[in-house]
Amino acid sequence: QVHVVESGGGLVQPGGSLRLSCAASGSIFTMYLMGWYRQAPGKQRELVATIVDTGNTNYADSVKSRFTISRGTVKNTVYLQMNSLKPEDTAVYYCKVRVSLTSSNYWGQGTQVTVSS
């Protein structure tokens, strides 16, 4: 199995920045996709950003030009740099890991991001 842990959430003022980290461990021999999703109160979980083995990235329209996803130099890690944060970015942010095209998705426990003055 694969264990996924996020960190870096917290309270930040509008216009501020935050950097989320995700680390995957366990039975990992390949890595296809790592990504970030979020779920706001009363809303469904939605895609924020993903990065695949080729390096290609995909972003939700609402975060393009503000958020950047990147893989870390440490094995099986991924980051989400969030700039120009808005109150509507408030949500629990989850890291998702998919080790191959045919594997299941593995999810972290989530980290709370609150954007408020």
Short mmCIF file of the C-alpha atoms (twelve columns), coordinates in Angstrom:
data_MODEL
# 
_entry.id   MODEL 
# 
loop_
_atom_site.group_PDB 
_atom_site.id 
_atom_site.type_symbol 
_atom_site.label_atom_id 
_atom_site.label_alt_id 
_atom_site.label_comp_id 
_atom_site.label_asym_id 
_atom_site.label_seq_id 
_atom_site.Cartn_x 
_atom_site.Cartn_y 
_atom_site.Cartn_z 
_atom_site.pdbx_PDB_model_num 
ATOM 1   C CA . GLN A 1   0.000   0.000  0.000   1 
ATOM 2   C CA . VAL A 2   0.905   3.661  -0.356  1 
ATOM 3   C CA . HIS A 3   0.855   6.176  2.481   1 
ATOM 4   C CA . VAL A 4   0.360   9.851  1.636   1 
ATOM 5   C CA . VAL A 5   0.971   12.745 4.024   1 
ATOM 6   C CA . GLU A 6   0.362   16.457 3.418   1 
ATOM 7   C CA . SER A 7   1.646   19.415 5.382   1 
ATOM 8   C CA . GLY A 8   1.907   23.192 5.161   1 
ATOM 9   C CA . GLY A 9   -1.670  24.329 5.572   1 
ATOM 10  C CA . GLY A 10  -2.684  27.166 7.824   1 
ATOM 11  C CA . LEU A 11  -4.315  30.567 8.136   1 
ATOM 12  C CA . VAL A 12  -3.226  33.259 5.692   1 
ATOM 13  C CA . GLN A 13  -4.529  36.703 4.747   1 
ATOM 14  C CA . PRO A 14  -5.930  37.456 1.287   1 
ATOM 15  C CA . GLY A 15  -3.083  38.131 -1.114  1 
ATOM 16  C CA . GLY A 16  -0.713  36.000 0.906   1 
ATOM 17  C CA . SER A 17  1.191   32.869 -0.026  1 
ATOM 18  C CA . LEU A 18  1.412   29.333 1.250   1 
ATOM 19  C CA . ARG A 19  3.425   26.280 0.212   1 
ATOM 20  C CA . LEU A 20  1.945   22.811 0.646   1 
ATOM 21  C CA . SER A 21  4.054   19.659 0.719   1 
ATOM 22  C CA . CYS A 22  3.139   16.046 0.051   1 
ATOM 23  C CA . ALA A 23  5.211   12.926 0.598   1 
ATOM 24  C CA . ALA A 24  4.303   9.416  -0.505  1 
ATOM 25  C CA . SER A 25  5.826   6.267  0.930   1 
ATOM 26  C CA . GLY A 26  5.337   2.512  0.906   1 
ATOM 27  C CA . SER A 27  5.177   0.109  -2.024  1 
ATOM 28  C CA . ILE A 28  6.194   2.585  -4.697  1 
ATOM 29  C CA . PHE A 29  8.211   1.353  -7.656  1 
ATOM 30  C CA . THR A 30  6.920   3.800  -10.251 1 
ATOM 31  C CA . MET A 31  5.137   7.142  -10.087 1 
ATOM 32  C CA . TYR A 32  2.624   8.237  -12.711 1 
ATOM 33  C CA . LEU A 33  0.766   11.148 -11.171 1 
ATOM 34  C CA . MET A 34  0.776   13.333 -8.101  1 
ATOM 35  C CA . GLY A 35  -1.773  16.030 -7.625  1 
ATOM 36  C CA . TRP A 36  -3.674  18.363 -5.376  1 
ATOM 37  C CA . TYR A 37  -7.429  18.507 -4.886  1 
ATOM 38  C CA . ARG A 38  -9.502  20.603 -2.522  1 
ATOM 39  C CA . GLN A 39  -12.880 20.493 -0.855  1 
ATOM 40  C CA . ALA A 40  -14.516 23.647 0.460   1 
ATOM 41  C CA . PRO A 41  -17.337 23.593 3.022   1 
ATOM 42  C CA . GLY A 42  -20.552 22.438 1.380   1 
ATOM 43  C CA . LYS A 43  -18.810 21.790 -1.931  1 
ATOM 44  C CA . GLN A 44  -17.619 18.727 -3.822  1 
ATOM 45  C CA . ARG A 45  -13.950 17.873 -4.061  1 
ATOM 46  C CA . GLU A 46  -12.342 19.470 -7.111  1 
ATOM 47  C CA . LEU A 47  -9.073  19.268 -8.986  1 
ATOM 48  C CA . VAL A 48  -6.517  21.970 -8.238  1 
ATOM 49  C CA . ALA A 49  -3.394  20.819 -10.068 1 
ATOM 50  C CA . THR A 50  -1.721  17.626 -11.245 1 
ATOM 51  C CA . ILE A 51  1.674   16.662 -12.582 1 
ATOM 52  C CA . VAL A 52  2.410   13.430 -14.452 1 
ATOM 53  C CA . ASP A 53  5.565   11.460 -15.178 1 
ATOM 54  C CA . THR A 54  6.252   13.403 -18.372 1 
ATOM 55  C CA . GLY A 55  6.270   16.635 -16.394 1 
ATOM 56  C CA . ASN A 56  3.037   17.864 -17.938 1 
ATOM 57  C CA . THR A 57  0.843   19.853 -15.567 1 
ATOM 58  C CA . ASN A 58  -2.852  20.569 -15.419 1 
ATOM 59  C CA . TYR A 59  -4.508  23.344 -13.417 1 
ATOM 60  C CA . ALA A 60  -8.026  24.355 -12.585 1 
ATOM 61  C CA . ASP A 61  -8.930  27.581 -14.353 1 
ATOM 62  C CA . SER A 62  -9.549  29.244 -11.000 1 
ATOM 63  C CA . VAL A 63  -5.923  28.820 -9.883  1 
ATOM 64  C CA . LYS A 64  -3.981  29.239 -13.123 1 
ATOM 65  C CA . SER A 65  -1.288  31.940 -12.883 1 
ATOM 66  C CA . ARG A 66  -1.513  31.845 -9.079  1 
ATOM 67  C CA . PHE A 67  -0.627  28.255 -8.111  1 
ATOM 68  C CA . THR A 68  2.341   26.159 -9.205  1 
ATOM 69  C CA . ILE A 69  2.721   22.411 -8.779  1 
ATOM 70  C CA . SER A 70  6.185   20.885 -8.809  1 
ATOM 71  C CA . ARG A 71  7.933   17.651 -7.941  1 
ATOM 72  C CA . GLY A 72  10.572  17.764 -5.257  1 
ATOM 73  C CA . THR A 73  14.134  16.543 -5.436  1 
ATOM 74  C CA . VAL A 74  13.301  14.211 -2.565  1 
ATOM 75  C CA . LYS A 75  11.827  10.987 -3.927  1 
ATOM 76  C CA . ASN A 76  8.026   10.877 -4.261  1 
ATOM 77  C CA . THR A 77  7.345   14.390 -3.063  1 
ATOM 78  C CA . VAL A 78  5.283   17.156 -4.586  1 
ATOM 79  C CA . TYR A 79  4.660   20.788 -3.702  1 
ATOM 80  C CA . LEU A 80  1.928   23.314 -4.341  1 
ATOM 81  C CA . GLN A 81  3.042   26.930 -4.239  1 
ATOM 82  C CA . MET A 82  -0.023  29.117 -3.726  1 
ATOM 83  C CA . ASN A 83  0.281   32.857 -4.328  1 
ATOM 84  C CA . SER A 84  -2.241  35.695 -4.339  1 
ATOM 85  C CA . LEU A 85  -4.574  33.655 -2.190  1 
ATOM 86  C CA . LYS A 86  -8.262  34.521 -2.142  1 
ATOM 87  C CA . PRO A 87  -10.964 33.725 0.426   1 
ATOM 88  C CA . GLU A 88  -12.530 31.349 -2.102  1 
ATOM 89  C CA . ASP A 89  -9.350  29.248 -1.933  1 
ATOM 90  C CA . THR A 90  -10.349 28.239 1.601   1 
ATOM 91  C CA . ALA A 91  -10.675 24.457 1.674   1 
ATOM 92  C CA . VAL A 92  -9.158  21.228 2.861   1 
ATOM 93  C CA . TYR A 93  -6.401  20.391 0.387   1 
ATOM 94  C CA . TYR A 94  -5.724  16.737 -0.380  1 
ATOM 95  C CA . CYS A 95  -2.737  15.137 -2.072  1 
ATOM 96  C CA . LYS A 96  -3.481  12.330 -4.537  1 
ATOM 97  C CA . VAL A 97  -0.982  9.742  -5.731  1 
ATOM 98  C CA . ARG A 98  -1.313  7.325  -8.646  1 
ATOM 99  C CA . VAL A 99  1.687   5.085  -9.149  1 
ATOM 100 C CA . SER A 100 0.704   3.830  -12.620 1 
ATOM 101 C CA . LEU A 101 -2.028  4.115  -15.235 1 
ATOM 102 C CA . THR A 102 -3.649  0.941  -13.885 1 
ATOM 103 C CA . SER A 103 -3.244  1.587  -10.164 1 
ATOM 104 C CA . SER A 104 -5.718  2.880  -7.631  1 
ATOM 105 C CA . ASN A 105 -5.576  6.418  -6.340  1 
ATOM 106 C CA . TYR A 106 -4.131  6.996  -2.896  1 
ATOM 107 C CA . TRP A 107 -5.142  10.008 -0.820  1 
ATOM 108 C CA . GLY A 108 -3.641  11.889 2.061   1 
ATOM 109 C CA . GLN A 109 -5.519  12.988 5.151   1 
ATOM 110 C CA . GLY A 110 -5.848  16.587 3.995   1 
ATOM 111 C CA . THR A 111 -4.493  19.874 5.275   1 
ATOM 112 C CA . GLN A 112 -6.663  22.904 6.049   1 
ATOM 113 C CA . VAL A 113 -6.041  26.155 4.190   1 
ATOM 114 C CA . THR A 114 -7.980  29.171 5.435   1 
ATOM 115 C CA . VAL A 115 -7.736  32.528 3.660   1 
ATOM 116 C CA . SER A 116 -9.263  35.259 5.778   1 
ATOM 117 C CA . SER A 117 -8.540  38.708 7.143   1 
# 
